[in-house]
Coordinates of C-alpha atoms and ligand atoms in Angstrom, one line a residue:
M1 CA 103.4 123.8 129.5
S2 CA 100.2 122.1 128.4
L3 CA 98.1 122.8 125.4
D4 CA 94.5 122.6 124.5
E5 CA 93.1 120.5 121.7
F6 CA 93.6 123.3 119.2
G7 CA 97.1 124.0 120.3
L8 CA 97.9 120.3 119.6
I9 CA 96.2 120.5 116.2
E10 CA 98.2 123.6 115.3
R11 CA 101.5 121.9 116.2
I12 CA 100.6 119.1 113.8
A13 CA 99.2 121.3 111.0
A14 CA 102.4 123.5 111.1
R15 CA 104.2 120.4 109.7
T16 CA 102.0 120.2 106.6
R17 CA 102.3 122.0 103.2
A18 CA 99.9 123.0 100.4
R19 CA 99.7 120.6 97.5
A20 CA 97.8 120.7 94.1
D21 CA 95.9 117.5 94.9
I22 CA 94.5 118.9 98.1
A23 CA 91.9 121.6 97.4
L24 CA 91.2 121.9 101.2
G25 CA 93.3 120.4 104.0
I26 CA 93.4 120.7 107.8
G27 CA 91.1 123.3 109.3
D28 CA 87.7 122.8 107.8
D29 CA 85.0 120.2 108.7
A30 CA 86.5 117.9 106.1
A31 CA 89.1 117.8 103.4
L32 CA 88.6 118.1 99.7
L33 CA 90.9 115.9 97.6
Q34 CA 91.6 115.6 93.9
L35 CA 92.0 112.0 92.6
P36 CA 94.0 111.9 89.3
P37 CA 91.8 110.8 86.3
G38 CA 91.6 107.0 85.6
Q39 CA 92.8 106.1 89.1
Q40 CA 90.9 104.1 91.8
L41 CA 91.0 105.3 95.4
V42 CA 92.7 102.8 97.8
V43 CA 91.7 103.3 101.4
T44 CA 93.0 101.5 104.6
A45 CA 92.9 102.1 108.3
D46 CA 95.0 100.8 111.2
T47 CA 95.1 101.6 114.9
L48 CA 98.0 101.3 117.3
N49 CA 97.1 101.0 121.0
A50 CA 99.7 101.5 123.7
G51 CA 100.6 98.2 125.4
V52 CA 98.9 96.1 122.7
H53 CA 100.7 97.2 119.5
F54 CA 103.9 98.7 121.0
P55 CA 105.7 98.5 124.4
P56 CA 104.4 101.3 126.7
E57 CA 107.8 102.9 127.0
T58 CA 108.2 103.2 123.2
L59 CA 109.6 106.7 122.2
P60 CA 107.0 109.0 120.7
A61 CA 109.0 109.4 117.5
D62 CA 109.0 105.6 117.0
I63 CA 105.2 105.5 117.6
G64 CA 104.7 108.3 115.0
W65 CA 106.8 106.4 112.5
K66 CA 105.2 103.0 113.1
A67 CA 101.6 104.2 113.2
L68 CA 102.0 105.5 109.7
A69 CA 104.3 102.6 108.5
V70 CA 101.7 100.0 109.1
N71 CA 99.2 101.9 107.0
L72 CA 101.6 102.6 104.2
S73 CA 102.4 98.9 104.2
D74 CA 98.8 98.1 103.4
L75 CA 98.9 100.6 100.5
A76 CA 102.2 98.9 99.3
A77 CA 100.5 95.5 99.4
M78 CA 97.8 96.9 97.1
G79 CA 100.3 98.3 94.6
A80 CA 99.1 101.8 95.5
Q81 CA 100.8 105.2 95.2
P82 CA 100.4 106.8 98.6
A83 CA 98.6 110.2 98.6
W84 CA 96.7 111.3 101.8
C85 CA 96.1 110.3 105.4
T86 CA 94.1 111.3 108.4
L87 CA 95.3 111.0 112.0
A88 CA 93.0 110.3 114.9
L89 CA 94.9 110.7 118.2
S90 CA 93.7 109.8 121.7
L91 CA 96.2 111.2 124.2
P92 CA 96.2 111.0 128.0
E93 CA 97.6 114.5 128.2
A94 CA 98.4 117.4 125.9
D95 CA 102.2 117.3 126.2
P96 CA 103.8 119.6 123.5
D97 CA 107.2 117.8 123.7
W98 CA 105.5 114.5 123.1
I99 CA 103.5 115.8 120.2
E100 CA 106.6 117.3 118.5
A101 CA 108.6 114.1 118.9
F102 CA 105.6 112.1 117.6
A103 CA 105.4 114.5 114.6
D104 CA 109.2 114.1 114.0
G105 CA 108.8 110.3 113.4
F106 CA 105.5 110.6 111.6
F107 CA 106.6 113.3 109.1
A108 CA 110.0 111.7 108.5
L109 CA 108.2 108.8 107.0
A110 CA 105.3 110.8 105.5
D111 CA 107.6 113.2 103.7
A112 CA 109.8 110.3 102.4
H113 CA 106.8 108.8 100.7
G114 CA 104.9 111.9 99.7
I115 CA 101.8 111.2 101.8
A116 CA 100.1 114.3 103.0
L117 CA 98.2 114.7 106.3
I118 CA 94.8 116.2 105.4
G119 CA 92.8 116.0 108.7
G120 CA 92.1 114.0 111.8
D121 CA 90.7 114.1 115.3
T122 CA 92.3 114.8 118.7
T123 CA 90.7 113.6 121.9
R124 CA 91.7 112.9 125.5
G125 CA 91.9 109.2 126.5
P126 CA 94.3 106.2 126.7
L127 CA 97.2 106.5 124.2
S128 CA 95.9 105.3 120.8
I129 CA 96.7 106.3 117.2
S130 CA 94.4 105.6 114.4
I131 CA 95.4 106.4 110.8
T132 CA 93.4 106.2 107.6
A133 CA 95.7 106.2 104.6
M134 CA 94.6 106.8 101.0
G135 CA 96.4 106.2 97.8
W136 CA 95.6 105.5 94.2
V137 CA 96.1 102.8 91.6
P138 CA 95.3 102.7 87.9
A139 CA 91.9 101.2 87.5
G140 CA 92.1 97.4 87.5
Q141 CA 95.8 97.2 88.5
A142 CA 95.5 96.8 92.3
L143 CA 97.3 93.7 93.8
R144 CA 94.6 91.8 95.5
R145 CA 94.6 88.8 97.9
D146 CA 92.1 86.8 95.7
A147 CA 94.2 86.7 92.6
A148 CA 96.7 83.8 93.2
R149 CA 96.7 81.1 90.5
V150 CA 97.6 77.4 90.6
G151 CA 101.2 77.1 89.4
D152 CA 102.3 80.5 90.8
D153 CA 105.5 80.9 92.7
V154 CA 105.2 82.3 96.3
W155 CA 107.7 85.1 97.0
V156 CA 108.6 87.1 100.1
S157 CA 110.6 90.3 100.3
G158 CA 113.4 91.0 102.8
H159 CA 114.0 88.9 105.9
P160 CA 110.8 88.1 107.8
G161 CA 110.9 87.3 111.5
E162 CA 113.3 90.0 112.7
A163 CA 110.6 92.3 114.2
A164 CA 109.1 89.3 116.1
A165 CA 112.5 88.4 117.3
A166 CA 113.1 91.9 118.7
L167 CA 109.7 91.8 120.4
Q168 CA 110.5 88.4 122.1
L169 CA 113.9 89.8 123.2
W170 CA 112.1 92.8 124.7
Q171 CA 109.6 90.5 126.5
Q172 CA 112.5 88.5 128.0
G173 CA 114.1 91.7 129.2
G174 CA 117.0 91.3 126.8
L175 CA 116.3 94.5 124.7
D176 CA 115.7 98.1 125.5
V177 CA 113.4 99.4 122.7
R178 CA 114.3 103.0 123.5
A179 CA 118.0 103.0 123.0
A180 CA 120.3 101.9 120.2
A181 CA 121.8 98.5 121.0
V182 CA 125.6 98.3 121.0
D183 CA 125.6 94.9 119.2
G184 CA 125.0 95.5 115.5
D185 CA 122.7 92.5 115.0
L186 CA 120.6 93.4 118.0
E187 CA 120.3 97.0 116.8
R188 CA 119.2 95.7 113.3
L189 CA 116.4 93.6 115.0
R190 CA 115.4 96.6 117.2
Q191 CA 115.1 98.9 114.1
R192 CA 113.0 96.4 112.3
L193 CA 110.5 96.4 115.2
Q194 CA 110.5 100.2 115.9
R195 CA 111.0 101.6 112.4
P196 CA 109.6 99.2 109.9
A197 CA 110.1 100.2 106.2
P198 CA 106.9 99.9 104.2
R199 CA 107.7 98.3 100.8
L200 CA 106.0 100.9 98.7
Q201 CA 108.5 100.9 95.8
L202 CA 108.2 97.1 95.6
G203 CA 104.4 97.3 95.6
L204 CA 104.5 99.8 92.6
A205 CA 107.0 97.5 90.8
L206 CA 104.8 94.5 91.3
R207 CA 101.9 96.0 89.3
G208 CA 101.5 93.8 86.2
L209 CA 104.1 91.3 87.5
A210 CA 102.5 89.8 90.6
H211 CA 99.1 88.1 90.8
A212 CA 98.2 88.3 94.5
A213 CA 99.9 90.2 97.3
A214 CA 99.5 90.8 101.1
D215 CA 101.8 92.5 103.6
V216 CA 103.1 90.4 106.4
S217 CA 101.6 92.0 109.5
D218 CA 100.2 88.9 111.3
G219 CA 102.9 86.4 110.3
L220 CA 104.1 85.0 107.0
L221 CA 102.0 81.7 107.1
A222 CA 98.9 83.6 108.5
D223 CA 99.0 86.2 105.8
L224 CA 99.8 83.8 103.0
G225 CA 96.9 81.8 104.4
H226 CA 94.7 84.8 103.7
I227 CA 95.8 84.8 100.1
A228 CA 95.2 81.1 99.8
S229 CA 91.7 81.2 101.2
R230 CA 90.7 84.4 99.3
S231 CA 92.0 82.8 96.1
G232 CA 90.5 79.3 96.6
V233 CA 94.0 77.6 96.4
E234 CA 96.6 76.0 98.6
A235 CA 100.0 77.6 99.4
V236 CA 102.9 75.3 100.0
V237 CA 106.0 76.8 101.6
K238 CA 109.4 75.1 101.6
G239 CA 110.9 75.8 105.1
E240 CA 114.5 75.6 103.9
A241 CA 113.8 78.3 101.3
V242 CA 112.6 80.9 103.8
P243 CA 115.3 83.6 104.1
L244 CA 116.7 83.8 107.7
S245 CA 118.9 86.8 108.4
S246 CA 122.2 86.1 110.2
A247 CA 121.1 88.5 112.9
L248 CA 117.9 86.4 113.5
R249 CA 119.8 83.1 113.4
R250 CA 122.5 84.4 115.8
A251 CA 119.8 85.6 118.3
F252 CA 117.7 82.5 118.3
G253 CA 119.3 79.5 116.5
A254 CA 118.0 78.1 113.2
A255 CA 114.8 76.3 114.3
A256 CA 113.5 79.1 116.5
A257 CA 114.5 81.6 113.8
L258 CA 112.3 79.8 111.3
D259 CA 109.4 79.9 113.7
C260 CA 109.9 83.7 114.0
A261 CA 110.0 84.0 110.2
L262 CA 106.9 81.9 109.7
R263 CA 104.7 83.0 112.6
G264 CA 106.1 86.3 113.9
G265 CA 104.2 89.4 113.0
D266 CA 105.0 93.0 112.4
D267 CA 107.5 92.5 109.6
Y268 CA 105.7 94.5 106.9
E269 CA 107.4 92.6 104.2
L270 CA 105.4 91.8 101.1
C271 CA 104.3 88.2 100.4
F272 CA 103.1 87.7 96.8
T273 CA 102.5 85.2 94.1
A274 CA 103.6 85.4 90.4
A275 CA 103.7 83.2 87.4
P276 CA 107.1 81.4 86.9
E277 CA 107.6 83.4 83.7
Q278 CA 108.1 86.5 85.8
R279 CA 111.2 85.1 87.7
L280 CA 113.8 87.1 85.7
A281 CA 111.7 90.3 85.8
L282 CA 111.3 89.9 89.6
E283 CA 115.0 89.3 90.1
A284 CA 115.6 92.5 88.1
V285 CA 113.2 94.3 90.5
A286 CA 115.1 92.9 93.5
S287 CA 118.4 94.3 92.2
R288 CA 117.0 97.6 91.2
L289 CA 115.5 98.2 94.6
A290 CA 118.4 96.5 96.5
L291 CA 115.8 94.4 98.3
P292 CA 116.1 90.6 98.4
L293 CA 113.1 88.8 96.9
T294 CA 113.0 85.1 97.6
R295 CA 110.9 82.3 96.1
I296 CA 109.7 80.3 99.1
G297 CA 107.0 78.1 97.7
V298 CA 104.2 77.4 95.2
I299 CA 100.5 77.6 94.7
V300 CA 98.7 74.3 94.1
A301 CA 95.1 73.1 93.8
G302 CA 93.6 72.7 97.3
Q303 CA 93.1 74.9 100.3
G304 CA 95.0 76.3 103.3
V305 CA 98.7 76.8 103.8
R306 CA 101.3 74.2 104.6
C307 CA 105.0 74.5 105.4
E308 CA 107.3 71.6 104.4
G309 CA 110.3 71.0 106.7
D310 CA 109.0 72.9 109.7
A311 CA 108.9 71.3 113.1
N312 CA 105.6 73.0 114.1
G313 CA 103.7 71.6 111.1
A314 CA 100.4 73.3 110.3
R315 CA 100.4 75.7 113.2
A316 CA 100.0 78.8 111.1
S317 CA 98.4 81.3 113.5
G318 CA 99.8 84.7 113.8
Y319 CA 98.7 87.3 116.4
R320 CA 95.0 87.4 117.1
H321 CA 93.1 90.0 119.1
F322 CA 90.2 88.6 121.3
T323 CA 91.6 85.1 121.6
G324 CA 93.7 83.2 124.1
Ligands
ADP1 P1 85.4 119.1 114.1 O1 85.0 119.3 115.5 O2 84.6 119.8 113.0 O3 85.5 117.6 113.8 P2 88.1 119.4 114.9 O4 88.1 120.6 115.9 O5 88.1 118.0 115.4 O6 86.9 119.7 113.9 O7 89.3 119.6 113.9 C1 89.6 120.8 113.3 C2 90.4 120.5 112.1 O8 91.7 120.0 112.5 C3 89.8 119.6 111.1 O9 90.1 120.0 109.8 C4 90.4 118.2 111.5 O10 90.5 117.4 110.3 C5 91.8 118.7 111.9 N1 92.5 117.8 112.9 C6 92.0 117.5 114.2 N2 92.9 116.7 114.8 C7 93.9 116.4 113.9 C8 95.0 115.6 113.9 N3 95.3 114.8 115.0 N4 95.8 115.6 112.8 C9 95.5 116.3 111.7 N5 94.4 117.1 111.6 C10 93.6 117.1 112.7
MG2 MG1 86.5 116.4 115.3

């Protein structure tokens, strides 16, 4: 069975519910939203294109999850409370099974974080998913990239590099992205690529504690480099301090694992800076959220980003479109 555009929209709209902050949701020319008083609106957009941002054979449920996850990660990096999103879908065909599976992944994550789908667009074309996510933050409390200060510690959440490792294994033919791996470590890496967990609770907890923050989508050094350049400071990372998971080390060995952690993308961990006085408070956040937070470097006067003890020196570049 095939559906027209409106049949597809109906399938998606059936998964949404009424909410007090949505005066008008899917079905009109545009949505009407109620921002709580005293809050600033936080808006971000990210697109996933088949074959560029995910392997072509990726399961539709994983595509739905990840398309939203990368946007939620941007809200997390701003310290925002997620609220609403729109979904622009370009689909090669109107396959109801595909759309239901996509919605399963999308709404599993959306419902877990209380973000409501309030509109979108549905067109025919190459597979592409474009989401605009909106949230709010008390005025003046957003975590910005331009707020790092000399003397700050540099922190990272979780274990960066695992998603990039899974992608490399897939490129080498050593990982099926569609099926659970029998090996527990491999499955952990696969999950990190296919089902990234946006660090929203961490972003909220960092309000008032962190100075600057960014999510690690392009690679740890690249994204920390954005913080450094926006803040007019230099970031120095100590290579031996970067947390490497045992799954990552087992798959690649220590040196290649560090390269994945520093330059791999798609992790969606948070990298942030904070004054040394906040160390105890940040350790308390880590244990409350059961999420490792690791001090990996410092902010000094200067510019750029540098990693001590890394064989590849200053090569910071993460993934870039339109180059190479
Ligand atoms: P218009 O032609 O006025 O832009 P559409 O026919 O594109 O309206 O969409 C009808 C309604 O369905 C709108 O409220 C729109 O926001 C919503 N919508 C369309 N596609 C999607 C989608 N993929 N996800 C959620 N809502 C959608
Ligand atoms: Mg439209």
